Coordinates of C-alpha atoms and ligand atoms in Angstrom, one line a residue:
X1 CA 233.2 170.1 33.2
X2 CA 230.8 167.2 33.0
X3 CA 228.9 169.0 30.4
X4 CA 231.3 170.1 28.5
X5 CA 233.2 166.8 28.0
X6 CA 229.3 165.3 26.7
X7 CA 229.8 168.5 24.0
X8 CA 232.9 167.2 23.4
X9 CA 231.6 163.8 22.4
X10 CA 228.5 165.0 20.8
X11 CA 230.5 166.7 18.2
X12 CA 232.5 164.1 17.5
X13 CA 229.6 161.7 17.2
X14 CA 227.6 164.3 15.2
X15 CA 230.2 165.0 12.6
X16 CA 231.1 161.0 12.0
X17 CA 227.0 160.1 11.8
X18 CA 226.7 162.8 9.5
X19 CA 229.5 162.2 7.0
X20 CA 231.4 165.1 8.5
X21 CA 234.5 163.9 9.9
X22 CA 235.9 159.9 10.1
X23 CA 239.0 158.8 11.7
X24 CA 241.3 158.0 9.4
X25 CA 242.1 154.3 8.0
X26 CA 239.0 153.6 10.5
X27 CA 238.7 149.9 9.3
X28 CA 242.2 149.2 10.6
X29 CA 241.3 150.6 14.3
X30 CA 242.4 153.8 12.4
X31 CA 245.8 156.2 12.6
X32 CA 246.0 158.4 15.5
X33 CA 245.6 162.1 15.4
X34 CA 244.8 161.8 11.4
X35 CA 241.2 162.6 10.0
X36 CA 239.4 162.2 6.8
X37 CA 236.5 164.7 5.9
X38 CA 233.6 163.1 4.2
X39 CA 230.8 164.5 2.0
X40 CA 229.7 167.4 3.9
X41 CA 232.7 168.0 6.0
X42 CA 235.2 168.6 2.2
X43 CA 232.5 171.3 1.5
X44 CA 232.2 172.8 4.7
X45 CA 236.3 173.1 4.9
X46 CA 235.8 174.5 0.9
X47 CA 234.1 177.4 1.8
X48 CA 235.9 178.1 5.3
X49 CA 239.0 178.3 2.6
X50 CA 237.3 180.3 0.1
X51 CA 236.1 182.7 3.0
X52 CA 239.6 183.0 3.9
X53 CA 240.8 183.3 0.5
X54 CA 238.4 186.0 -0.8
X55 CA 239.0 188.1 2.6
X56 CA 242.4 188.2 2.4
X57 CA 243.2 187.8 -1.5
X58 CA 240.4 189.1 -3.0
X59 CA 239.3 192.1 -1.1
X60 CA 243.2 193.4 -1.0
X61 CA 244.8 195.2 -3.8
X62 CA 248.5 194.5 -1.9
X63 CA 247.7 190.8 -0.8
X64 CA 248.6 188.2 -3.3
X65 CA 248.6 184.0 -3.6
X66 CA 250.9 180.9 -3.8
X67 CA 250.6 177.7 -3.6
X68 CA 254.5 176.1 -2.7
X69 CA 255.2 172.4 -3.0
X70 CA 254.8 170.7 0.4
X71 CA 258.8 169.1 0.3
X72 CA 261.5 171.3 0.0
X73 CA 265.0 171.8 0.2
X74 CA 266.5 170.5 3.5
X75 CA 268.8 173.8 3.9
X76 CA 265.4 175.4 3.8
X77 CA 264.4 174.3 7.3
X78 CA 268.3 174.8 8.9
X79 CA 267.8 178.4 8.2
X80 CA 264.5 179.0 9.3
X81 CA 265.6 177.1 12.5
X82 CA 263.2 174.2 12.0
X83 CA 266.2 171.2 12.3
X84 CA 267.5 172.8 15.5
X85 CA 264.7 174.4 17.8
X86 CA 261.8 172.7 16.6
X87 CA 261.1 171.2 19.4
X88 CA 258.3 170.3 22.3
X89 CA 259.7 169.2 25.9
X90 CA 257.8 166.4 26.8
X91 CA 257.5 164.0 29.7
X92 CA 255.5 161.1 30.7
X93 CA 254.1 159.4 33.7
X94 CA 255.8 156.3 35.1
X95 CA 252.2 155.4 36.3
X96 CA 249.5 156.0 33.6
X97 CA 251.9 155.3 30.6
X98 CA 250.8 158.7 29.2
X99 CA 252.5 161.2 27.4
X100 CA 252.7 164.9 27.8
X101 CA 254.0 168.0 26.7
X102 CA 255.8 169.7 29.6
X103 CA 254.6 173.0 28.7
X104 CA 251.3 172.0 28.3
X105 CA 251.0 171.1 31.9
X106 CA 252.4 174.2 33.4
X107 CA 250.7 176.5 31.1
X108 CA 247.4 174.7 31.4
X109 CA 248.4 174.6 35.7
X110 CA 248.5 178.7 35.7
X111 CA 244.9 179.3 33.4
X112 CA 243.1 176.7 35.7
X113 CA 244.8 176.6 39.4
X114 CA 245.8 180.7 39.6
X115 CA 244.2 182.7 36.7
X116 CA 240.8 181.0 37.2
X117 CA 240.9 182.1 40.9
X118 CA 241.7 185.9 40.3
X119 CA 238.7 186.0 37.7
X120 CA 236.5 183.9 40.1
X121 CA 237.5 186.5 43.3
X122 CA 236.9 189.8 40.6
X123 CA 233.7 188.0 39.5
X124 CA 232.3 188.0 43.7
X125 CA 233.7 191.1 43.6
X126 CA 231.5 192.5 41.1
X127 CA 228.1 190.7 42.0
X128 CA 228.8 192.2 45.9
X129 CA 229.5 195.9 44.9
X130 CA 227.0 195.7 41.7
X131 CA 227.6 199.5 40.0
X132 CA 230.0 200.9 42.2
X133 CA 232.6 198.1 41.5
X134 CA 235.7 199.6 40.1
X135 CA 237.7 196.7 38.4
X136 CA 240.8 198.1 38.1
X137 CA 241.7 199.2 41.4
X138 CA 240.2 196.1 42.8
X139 CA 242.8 193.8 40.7
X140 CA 245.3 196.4 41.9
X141 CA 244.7 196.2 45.7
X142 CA 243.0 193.1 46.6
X143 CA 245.2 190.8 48.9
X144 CA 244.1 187.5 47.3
X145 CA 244.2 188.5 43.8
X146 CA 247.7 190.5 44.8
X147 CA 248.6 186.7 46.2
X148 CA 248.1 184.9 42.7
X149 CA 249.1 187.5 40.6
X150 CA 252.5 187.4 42.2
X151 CA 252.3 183.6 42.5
X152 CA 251.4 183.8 38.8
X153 CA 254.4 186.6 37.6
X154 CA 256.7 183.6 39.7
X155 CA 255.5 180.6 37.9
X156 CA 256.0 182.2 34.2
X157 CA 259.1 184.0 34.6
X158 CA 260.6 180.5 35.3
X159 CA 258.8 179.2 32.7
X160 CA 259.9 181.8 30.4
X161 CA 263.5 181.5 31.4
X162 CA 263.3 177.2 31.2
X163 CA 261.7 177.1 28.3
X164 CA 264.6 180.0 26.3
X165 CA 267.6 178.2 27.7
X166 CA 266.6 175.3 27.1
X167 CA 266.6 174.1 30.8
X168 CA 264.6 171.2 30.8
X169 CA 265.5 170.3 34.7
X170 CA 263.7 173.3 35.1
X171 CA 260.6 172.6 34.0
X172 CA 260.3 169.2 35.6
X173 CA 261.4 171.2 38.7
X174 CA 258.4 173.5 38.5
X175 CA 256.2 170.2 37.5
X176 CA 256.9 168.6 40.9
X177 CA 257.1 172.1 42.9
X178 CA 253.5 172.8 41.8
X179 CA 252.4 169.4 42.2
X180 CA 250.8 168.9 38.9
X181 CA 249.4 165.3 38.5
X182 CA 248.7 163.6 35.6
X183 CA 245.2 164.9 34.1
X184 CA 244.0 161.1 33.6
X185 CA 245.3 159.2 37.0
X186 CA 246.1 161.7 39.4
X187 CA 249.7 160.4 39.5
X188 CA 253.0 162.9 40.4
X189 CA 254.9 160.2 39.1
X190 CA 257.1 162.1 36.1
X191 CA 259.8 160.6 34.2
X192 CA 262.4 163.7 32.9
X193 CA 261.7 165.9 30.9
X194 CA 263.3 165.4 26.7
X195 CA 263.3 167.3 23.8
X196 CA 261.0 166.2 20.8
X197 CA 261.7 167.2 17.4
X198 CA 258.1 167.5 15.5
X199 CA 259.1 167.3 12.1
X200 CA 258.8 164.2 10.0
X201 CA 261.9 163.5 8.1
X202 CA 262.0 161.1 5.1
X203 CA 264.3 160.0 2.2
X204 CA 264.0 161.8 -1.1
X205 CA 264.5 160.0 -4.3
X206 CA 265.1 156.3 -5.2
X207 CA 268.6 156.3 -3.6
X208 CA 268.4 156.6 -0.1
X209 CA 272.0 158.0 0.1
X210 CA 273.9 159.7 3.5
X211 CA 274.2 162.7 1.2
X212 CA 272.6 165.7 3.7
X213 CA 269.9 166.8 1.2
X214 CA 268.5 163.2 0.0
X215 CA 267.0 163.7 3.7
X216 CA 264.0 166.1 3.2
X217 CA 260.8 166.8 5.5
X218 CA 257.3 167.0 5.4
X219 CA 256.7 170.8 6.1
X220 CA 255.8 171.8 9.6
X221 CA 254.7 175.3 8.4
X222 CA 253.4 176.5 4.7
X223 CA 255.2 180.0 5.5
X224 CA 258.4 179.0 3.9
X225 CA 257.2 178.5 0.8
X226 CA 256.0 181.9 1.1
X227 CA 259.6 183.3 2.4
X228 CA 261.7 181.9 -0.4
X229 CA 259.7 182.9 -3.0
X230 CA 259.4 186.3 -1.7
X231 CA 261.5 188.0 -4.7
X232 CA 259.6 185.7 -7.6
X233 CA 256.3 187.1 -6.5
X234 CA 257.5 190.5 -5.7
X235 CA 259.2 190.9 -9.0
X236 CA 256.7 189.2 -11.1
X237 CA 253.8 191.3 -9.7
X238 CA 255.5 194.0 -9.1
X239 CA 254.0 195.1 -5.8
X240 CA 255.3 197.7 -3.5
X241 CA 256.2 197.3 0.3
X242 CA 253.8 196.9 2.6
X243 CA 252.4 194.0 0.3
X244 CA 251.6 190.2 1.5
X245 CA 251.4 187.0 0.0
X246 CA 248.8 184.3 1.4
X247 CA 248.7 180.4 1.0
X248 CA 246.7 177.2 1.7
X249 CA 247.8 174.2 2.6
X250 CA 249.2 171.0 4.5
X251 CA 251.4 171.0 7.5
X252 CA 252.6 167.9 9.5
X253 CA 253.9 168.1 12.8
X254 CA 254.6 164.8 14.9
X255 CA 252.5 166.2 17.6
X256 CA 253.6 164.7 21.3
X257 CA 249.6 164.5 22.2
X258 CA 247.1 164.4 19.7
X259 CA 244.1 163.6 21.8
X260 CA 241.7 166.6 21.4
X261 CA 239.8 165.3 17.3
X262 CA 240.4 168.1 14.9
X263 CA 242.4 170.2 17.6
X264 CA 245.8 168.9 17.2
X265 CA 246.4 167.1 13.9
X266 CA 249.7 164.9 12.6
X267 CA 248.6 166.4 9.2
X268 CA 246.7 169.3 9.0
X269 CA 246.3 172.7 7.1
X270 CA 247.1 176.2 7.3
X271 CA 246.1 179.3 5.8
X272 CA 248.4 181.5 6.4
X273 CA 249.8 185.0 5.1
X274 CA 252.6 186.5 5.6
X275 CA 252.9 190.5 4.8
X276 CA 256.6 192.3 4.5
X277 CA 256.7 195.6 5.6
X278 CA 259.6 198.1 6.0
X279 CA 261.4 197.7 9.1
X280 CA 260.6 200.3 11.8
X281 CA 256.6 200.0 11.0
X282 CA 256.0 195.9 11.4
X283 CA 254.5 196.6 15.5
X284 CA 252.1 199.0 13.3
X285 CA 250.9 196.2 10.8
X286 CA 250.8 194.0 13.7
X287 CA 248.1 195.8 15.6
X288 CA 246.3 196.1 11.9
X289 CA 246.8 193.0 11.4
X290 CA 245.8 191.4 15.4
X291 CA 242.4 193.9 14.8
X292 CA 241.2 192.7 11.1
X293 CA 242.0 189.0 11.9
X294 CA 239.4 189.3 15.1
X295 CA 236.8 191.0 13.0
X296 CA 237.1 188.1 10.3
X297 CA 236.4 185.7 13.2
X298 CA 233.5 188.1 15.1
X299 CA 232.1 187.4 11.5
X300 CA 231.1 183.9 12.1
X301 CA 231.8 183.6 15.7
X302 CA 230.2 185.7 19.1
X303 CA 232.1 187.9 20.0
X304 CA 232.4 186.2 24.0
X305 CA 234.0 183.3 22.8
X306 CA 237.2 185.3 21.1
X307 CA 240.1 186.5 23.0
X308 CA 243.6 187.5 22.7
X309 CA 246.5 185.7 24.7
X310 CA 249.4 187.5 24.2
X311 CA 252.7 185.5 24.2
X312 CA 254.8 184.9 27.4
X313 CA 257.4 183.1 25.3
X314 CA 258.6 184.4 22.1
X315 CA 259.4 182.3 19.4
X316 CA 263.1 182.6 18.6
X317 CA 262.1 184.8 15.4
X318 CA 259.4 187.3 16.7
X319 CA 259.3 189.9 18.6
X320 CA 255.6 190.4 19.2
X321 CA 253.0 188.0 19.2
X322 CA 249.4 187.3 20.1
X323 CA 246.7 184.5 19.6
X324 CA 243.6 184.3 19.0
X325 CA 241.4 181.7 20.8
X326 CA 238.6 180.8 20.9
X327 CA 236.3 179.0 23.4
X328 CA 236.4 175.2 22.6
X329 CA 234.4 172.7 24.7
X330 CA 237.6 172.2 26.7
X331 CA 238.6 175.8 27.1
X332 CA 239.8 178.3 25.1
X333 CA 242.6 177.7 22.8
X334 CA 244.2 179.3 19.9
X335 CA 242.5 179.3 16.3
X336 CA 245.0 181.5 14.8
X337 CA 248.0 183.2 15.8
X338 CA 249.6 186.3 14.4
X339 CA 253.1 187.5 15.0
X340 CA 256.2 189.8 14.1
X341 CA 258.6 187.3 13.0
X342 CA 261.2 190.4 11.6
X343 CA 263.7 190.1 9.3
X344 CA 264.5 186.6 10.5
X345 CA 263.4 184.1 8.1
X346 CA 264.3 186.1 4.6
X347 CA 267.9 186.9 7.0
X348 CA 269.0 183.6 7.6
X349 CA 267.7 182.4 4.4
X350 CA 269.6 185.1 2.8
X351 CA 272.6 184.0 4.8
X352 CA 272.6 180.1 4.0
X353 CA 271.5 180.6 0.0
X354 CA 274.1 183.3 -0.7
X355 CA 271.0 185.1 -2.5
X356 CA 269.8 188.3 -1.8
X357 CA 266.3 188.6 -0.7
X358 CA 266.1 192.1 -0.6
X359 CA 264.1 195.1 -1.4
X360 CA 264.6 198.2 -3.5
X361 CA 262.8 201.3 -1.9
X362 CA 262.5 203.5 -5.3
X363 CA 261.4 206.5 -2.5
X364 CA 263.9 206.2 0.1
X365 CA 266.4 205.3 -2.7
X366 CA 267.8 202.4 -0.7
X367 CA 267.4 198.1 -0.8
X368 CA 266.1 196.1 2.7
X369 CA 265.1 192.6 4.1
X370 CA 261.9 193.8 4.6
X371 CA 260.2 192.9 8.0
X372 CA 257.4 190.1 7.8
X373 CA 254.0 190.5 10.1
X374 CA 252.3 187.2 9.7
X375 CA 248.7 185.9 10.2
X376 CA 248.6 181.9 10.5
X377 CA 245.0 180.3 10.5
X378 CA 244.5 175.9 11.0
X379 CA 241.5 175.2 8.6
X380 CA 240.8 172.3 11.0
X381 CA 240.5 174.3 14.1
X382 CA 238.3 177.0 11.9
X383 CA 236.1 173.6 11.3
X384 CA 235.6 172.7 14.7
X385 CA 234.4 175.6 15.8
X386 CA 232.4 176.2 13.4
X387 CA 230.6 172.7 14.1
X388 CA 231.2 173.6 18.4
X389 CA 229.4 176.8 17.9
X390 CA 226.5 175.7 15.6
X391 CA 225.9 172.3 17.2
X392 CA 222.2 173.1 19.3
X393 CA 219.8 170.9 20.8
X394 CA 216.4 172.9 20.6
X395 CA 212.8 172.7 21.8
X396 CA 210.6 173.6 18.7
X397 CA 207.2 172.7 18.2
X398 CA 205.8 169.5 16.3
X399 CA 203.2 168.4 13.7
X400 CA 200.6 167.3 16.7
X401 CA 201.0 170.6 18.3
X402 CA 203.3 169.1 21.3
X403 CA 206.8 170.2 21.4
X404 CA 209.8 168.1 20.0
X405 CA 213.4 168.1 20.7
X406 CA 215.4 169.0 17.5
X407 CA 219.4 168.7 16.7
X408 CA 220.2 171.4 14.6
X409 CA 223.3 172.8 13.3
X410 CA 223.4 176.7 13.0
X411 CA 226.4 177.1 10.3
X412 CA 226.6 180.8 9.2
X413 CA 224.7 180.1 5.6
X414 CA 227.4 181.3 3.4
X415 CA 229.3 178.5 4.7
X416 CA 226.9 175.8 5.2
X417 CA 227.7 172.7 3.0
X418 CA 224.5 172.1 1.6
X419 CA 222.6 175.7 0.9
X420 CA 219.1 174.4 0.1
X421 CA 217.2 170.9 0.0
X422 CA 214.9 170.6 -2.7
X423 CA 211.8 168.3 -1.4
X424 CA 208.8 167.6 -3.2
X425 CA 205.5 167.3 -0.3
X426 CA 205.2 163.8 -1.0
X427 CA 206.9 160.5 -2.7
X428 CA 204.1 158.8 -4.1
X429 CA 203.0 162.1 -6.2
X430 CA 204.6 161.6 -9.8
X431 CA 203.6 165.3 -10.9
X432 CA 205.3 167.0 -7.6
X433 CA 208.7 164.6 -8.0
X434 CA 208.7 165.6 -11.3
X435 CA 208.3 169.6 -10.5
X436 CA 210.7 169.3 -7.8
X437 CA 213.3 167.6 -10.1
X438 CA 212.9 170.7 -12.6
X439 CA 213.6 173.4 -9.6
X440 CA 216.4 171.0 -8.5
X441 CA 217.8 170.8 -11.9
X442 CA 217.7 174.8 -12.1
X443 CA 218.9 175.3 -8.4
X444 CA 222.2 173.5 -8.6
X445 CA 223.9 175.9 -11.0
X446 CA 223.5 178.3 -8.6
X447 CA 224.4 176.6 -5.3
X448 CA 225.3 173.4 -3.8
X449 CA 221.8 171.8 -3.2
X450 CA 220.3 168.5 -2.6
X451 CA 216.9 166.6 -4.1
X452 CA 215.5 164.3 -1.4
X453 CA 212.3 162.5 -1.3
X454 CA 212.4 160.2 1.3
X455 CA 210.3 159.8 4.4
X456 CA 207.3 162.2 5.6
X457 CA 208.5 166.0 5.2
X458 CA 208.7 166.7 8.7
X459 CA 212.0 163.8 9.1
X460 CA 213.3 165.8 5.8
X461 CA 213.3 168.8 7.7
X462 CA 214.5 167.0 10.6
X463 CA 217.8 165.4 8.6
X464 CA 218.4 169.0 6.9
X465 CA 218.2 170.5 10.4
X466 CA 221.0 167.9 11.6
X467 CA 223.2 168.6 8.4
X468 CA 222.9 172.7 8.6
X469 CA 221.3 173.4 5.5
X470 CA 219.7 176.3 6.0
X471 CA 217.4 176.6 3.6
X472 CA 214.2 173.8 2.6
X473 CA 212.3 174.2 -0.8
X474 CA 208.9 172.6 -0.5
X475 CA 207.1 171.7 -3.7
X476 CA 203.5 171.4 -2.9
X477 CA 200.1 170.4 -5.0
X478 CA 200.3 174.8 -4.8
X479 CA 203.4 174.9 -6.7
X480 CA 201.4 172.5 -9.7
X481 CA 198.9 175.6 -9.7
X482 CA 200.7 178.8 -9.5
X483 CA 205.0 178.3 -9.5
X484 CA 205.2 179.2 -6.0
X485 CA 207.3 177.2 -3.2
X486 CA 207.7 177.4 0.4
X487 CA 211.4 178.5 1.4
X488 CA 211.7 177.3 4.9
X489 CA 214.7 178.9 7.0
X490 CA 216.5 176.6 9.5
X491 CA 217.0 178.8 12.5
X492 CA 213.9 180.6 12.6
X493 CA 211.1 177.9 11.2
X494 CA 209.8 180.8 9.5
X495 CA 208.3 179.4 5.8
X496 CA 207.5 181.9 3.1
X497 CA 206.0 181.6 -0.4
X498 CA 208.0 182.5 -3.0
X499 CA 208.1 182.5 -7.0
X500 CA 210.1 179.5 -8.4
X501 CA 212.2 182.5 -10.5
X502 CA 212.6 184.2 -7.8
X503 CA 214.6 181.7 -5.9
X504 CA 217.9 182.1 -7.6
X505 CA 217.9 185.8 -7.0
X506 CA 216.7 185.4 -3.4
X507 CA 219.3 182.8 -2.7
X508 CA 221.9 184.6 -4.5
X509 CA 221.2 187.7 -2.5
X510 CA 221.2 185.8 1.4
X511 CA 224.2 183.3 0.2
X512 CA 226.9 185.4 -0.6
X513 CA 230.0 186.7 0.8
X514 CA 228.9 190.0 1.1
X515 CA 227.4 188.6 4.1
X516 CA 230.0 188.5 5.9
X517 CA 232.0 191.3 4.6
X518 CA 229.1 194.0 5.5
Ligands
ATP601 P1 249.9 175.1 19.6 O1 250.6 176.0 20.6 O2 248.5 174.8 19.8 O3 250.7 173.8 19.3 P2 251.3 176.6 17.6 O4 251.5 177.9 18.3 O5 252.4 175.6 17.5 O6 250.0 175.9 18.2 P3 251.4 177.8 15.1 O7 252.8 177.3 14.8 O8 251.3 179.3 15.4 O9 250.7 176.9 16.2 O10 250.5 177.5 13.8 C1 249.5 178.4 13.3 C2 248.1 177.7 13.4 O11 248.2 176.4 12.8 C3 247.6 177.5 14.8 O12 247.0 178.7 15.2 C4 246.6 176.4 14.6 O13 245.3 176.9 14.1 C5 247.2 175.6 13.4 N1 247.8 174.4 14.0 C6 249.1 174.3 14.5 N2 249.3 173.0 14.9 C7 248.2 172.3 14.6 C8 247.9 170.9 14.7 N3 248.7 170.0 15.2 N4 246.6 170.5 14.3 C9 245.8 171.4 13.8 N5 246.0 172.7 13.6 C10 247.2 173.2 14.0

């Protein structure tokens, strides 16, 4: 645990010292749960988007864009049930002043006080019986495992029920049954449990008036911008069912607790799609959809730190739904979610505009509210795990032949912010600044690059290391003689002597998409 919360912090220290991530309004003690990305953290978020975009956008025929205003009509968020069920239970305790969502606690009680034990009794299991260890029939037979599981099936199906009638007695009940204590005092002192309402609501216009629509929100989700344009895109670009259209953008939720950096934002964005199918095939497209959305993220991430959770509680619009998390320094969490969400959304919205938001079926010769299977990505909790996974501490050896500890950030290229540092051998060498200006000046048409010239070569490497770039250019009293330049790659220290017309090619080559696509 220990080690992970000192992850925790080194992230967070990495990505402010260099010009990552700053809290935001930082001069004024700064604005909780609200970031600011600086120079190399709006490039690295760039090309997580364009990743996205090209994936989804690009490489389908059927999948098209949109970019929808953030405000919108109030009547937009009664239908999609936004003003009414919007909400997190939440509770504080009397002792440490801190807040919490109710959910939270229990759900975070089952994965570390029950689930934790069955895989720790599977995992002794497995060491003592080595190859003959049969999983399945251990899970199925095993008194202690038997114990939690049932202990577990207990705790949920309370949960479940609390949480869908809107019993909050209920889960305060199971709070103090399971004697959960407050994570930072150890204190069972709770306080009830209350709705919260997440969305931030504001006055529109220069009249505040009581009038129900001069009251608009910030958008908690960009999908509806994506549901009530469903017939201008459809008509306009005439696509056929099963077709989706895909958006990126800002969300605001007044989140409870915001203490986990990039995790949980106040403002933060989405990528999201959302893909209508007919009804009667949407648990089809929601197994495509669960399978291609985990090889997007085995792309750039290991494979062990992804996982499904499938829901226990489903949303009042779904009926199927799973996440995908992935391994953060405190646990894993969901990165994206992707869920079944039916005919609900174009339904109601049907019902409250008056309009029909429905689709002719030219082969079966009849019209539909098509059913929607949607795939919801947070740009912010792409970023952090892309800087959790590549942030290393490494051994690697140093100019005197010793060994020197290096921090090193191991961003898949494609997405790095800065693809290649341009660095003449030395300083104080007019004729090599000069050269290594020229292959700078060439190099940044192709790909985001930086010139640097400052202290010995080896502290160059050193800072490029820290930022991710993945690739060095050396220009060296060599180059002067025969147009060659070392190309130095970050996770291998491997340098190799190239032709200065080669590079663009070369770079071209290791630096695209394609990459990731193959
Ligand atoms: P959680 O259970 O963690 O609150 P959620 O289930 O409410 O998340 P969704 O409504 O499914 O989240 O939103 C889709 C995606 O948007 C999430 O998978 C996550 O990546 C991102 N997201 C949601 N809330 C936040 C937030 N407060 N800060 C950053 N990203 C967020």
């Amino acid at each position: 645990m220990k080690n992970k919360q000192d992850q925790f912090k080194k992230i967070t220290a990495h990505c402010k010292e260099y010009g990552y991530i700053f809290q935001s309004s930082e001069i004024y003690d700064g604005l909780s749960a609200s970031y600011d990305y600086g120079p190399y953290g709006v490039l690295l978020k760039n090309n997580i988007k364009e990743y996205w975009w090209k994936a989804m956008v690009q490489m389908h025929e059927n999948i098209v864009g949109l970019d929808a205003a953030i405000l919108m009509h109030p009547k937009v968020w009664k239908a999609s049930g936004h003003v009414d069920a919007f909400n997190d239970p939440m509770i504080d305790n009397k002792d440490s002043k801190k807040r919490y969502r109710a959910d939270t606690l229990i759900e975070d009680y089952v994965a570390n006080k029950v689930d934790a034990k069955i895989e720790k009794e599977v995992a002794k299991a497995r060491k003592r019986f080595g190859d003959a260890f049969d999983e399945a029939q251990f899970r199925a037979t095993n008194g202690r495992v038997l114990q939690y599981t049932k202990k577990r099936e207990d705790i949920i199906s309370r949960f479940v029920k609390s949480m869908e009638t809107n019993e909050l007695d209920g889960l305060k009940d199971l709070i103090e049954e399971l004697g959960i204590a407050c994570p930072e005092s150890g204190s069972k002192n709770w306080t009830d449990v209350r709705q919260f309402n997440l969305m931030f609501a504001m006055q529109f216009g220069a009249l505040a008036s009581d009038a129900e629509d001069s009251q608009v929100y910030l958008r908690p989700e960009t999908a509806q911008g994506i549901f009530v344009n469903f017939l201008n895109v459809q008509k306009t670009t005439r696509q056929k069912l099963p077709f989706g259209i895909a958006q990126i953008g800002k969300a605001f939720r007044n989140e409870i607790v915001a203490r986990q950096f990039i995790f949980r934002m106040r403002e933060f964005e989405q990528m999201e799609m959302q893909f209508f199918v007919k009804p009667g095939t949407e648990l089809k497209w929601y197994e495509y959809w669960k399978e291609q959305r985990l090889k997007w993220h085995q792309a750039i991430f290991p494979a062990h730190k992804l996982k499904f959770h499938k829901h226990e509680k489903l949303a009042h619009y779904a009926n199927a739904a799973s996440d995908i998390e992935f391994e953060y320094p405190f646990g894993f969490k969901e990165i994206e979610g992707i869920h079944s969400r039916t005919d609900f959304d174009l339904g109601e919205h049907q019902k409250l505009s008056g309009r029909k938001l429905q689709y002719f079926d030219s082969e079966a010769q009849e019209s539909y509210v098509p059913f929607v299977v949607e795939t919801s990505v947070g740009v912010d909790r792409l970023f952090f795990a892309v800087v959790a996974n590549s942030l290393q501490e490494e051994q690697v050896p140093d100019a005197k032949g010793g060994m020197a500890t290096r921090v090193v950030m191991k961003i898949p290229p494609v997405l790095a912010p800065i693809k290649v540092a341009v660095l003449p051998l030395l300083k104080n060498k007019p004729e090599l600044t000069a050269k290594a200006r020229k292959v700078f000046d060439k190099l940044k048409f192709v790909t985001d690059c930086q010139y640097d010239e400052k202290d010995a070569i080896g502290r160059r490497y050193r800072r490029q290391d820290a930022i991710g770039t993945p690739y060095c250019v050396t220009i060296d009293f060599d180059t002067l003689e025969d147009d060659t330049v070392t190309v130095r790659d970050r996770d291998t220290l491997e340098q190799i002597r190239l032709p200065i017309d080669a590079l663009e090619g070369y770079i071209n080559k290791i630096l695209s998409f394609n990459q990731l696509f193959a």
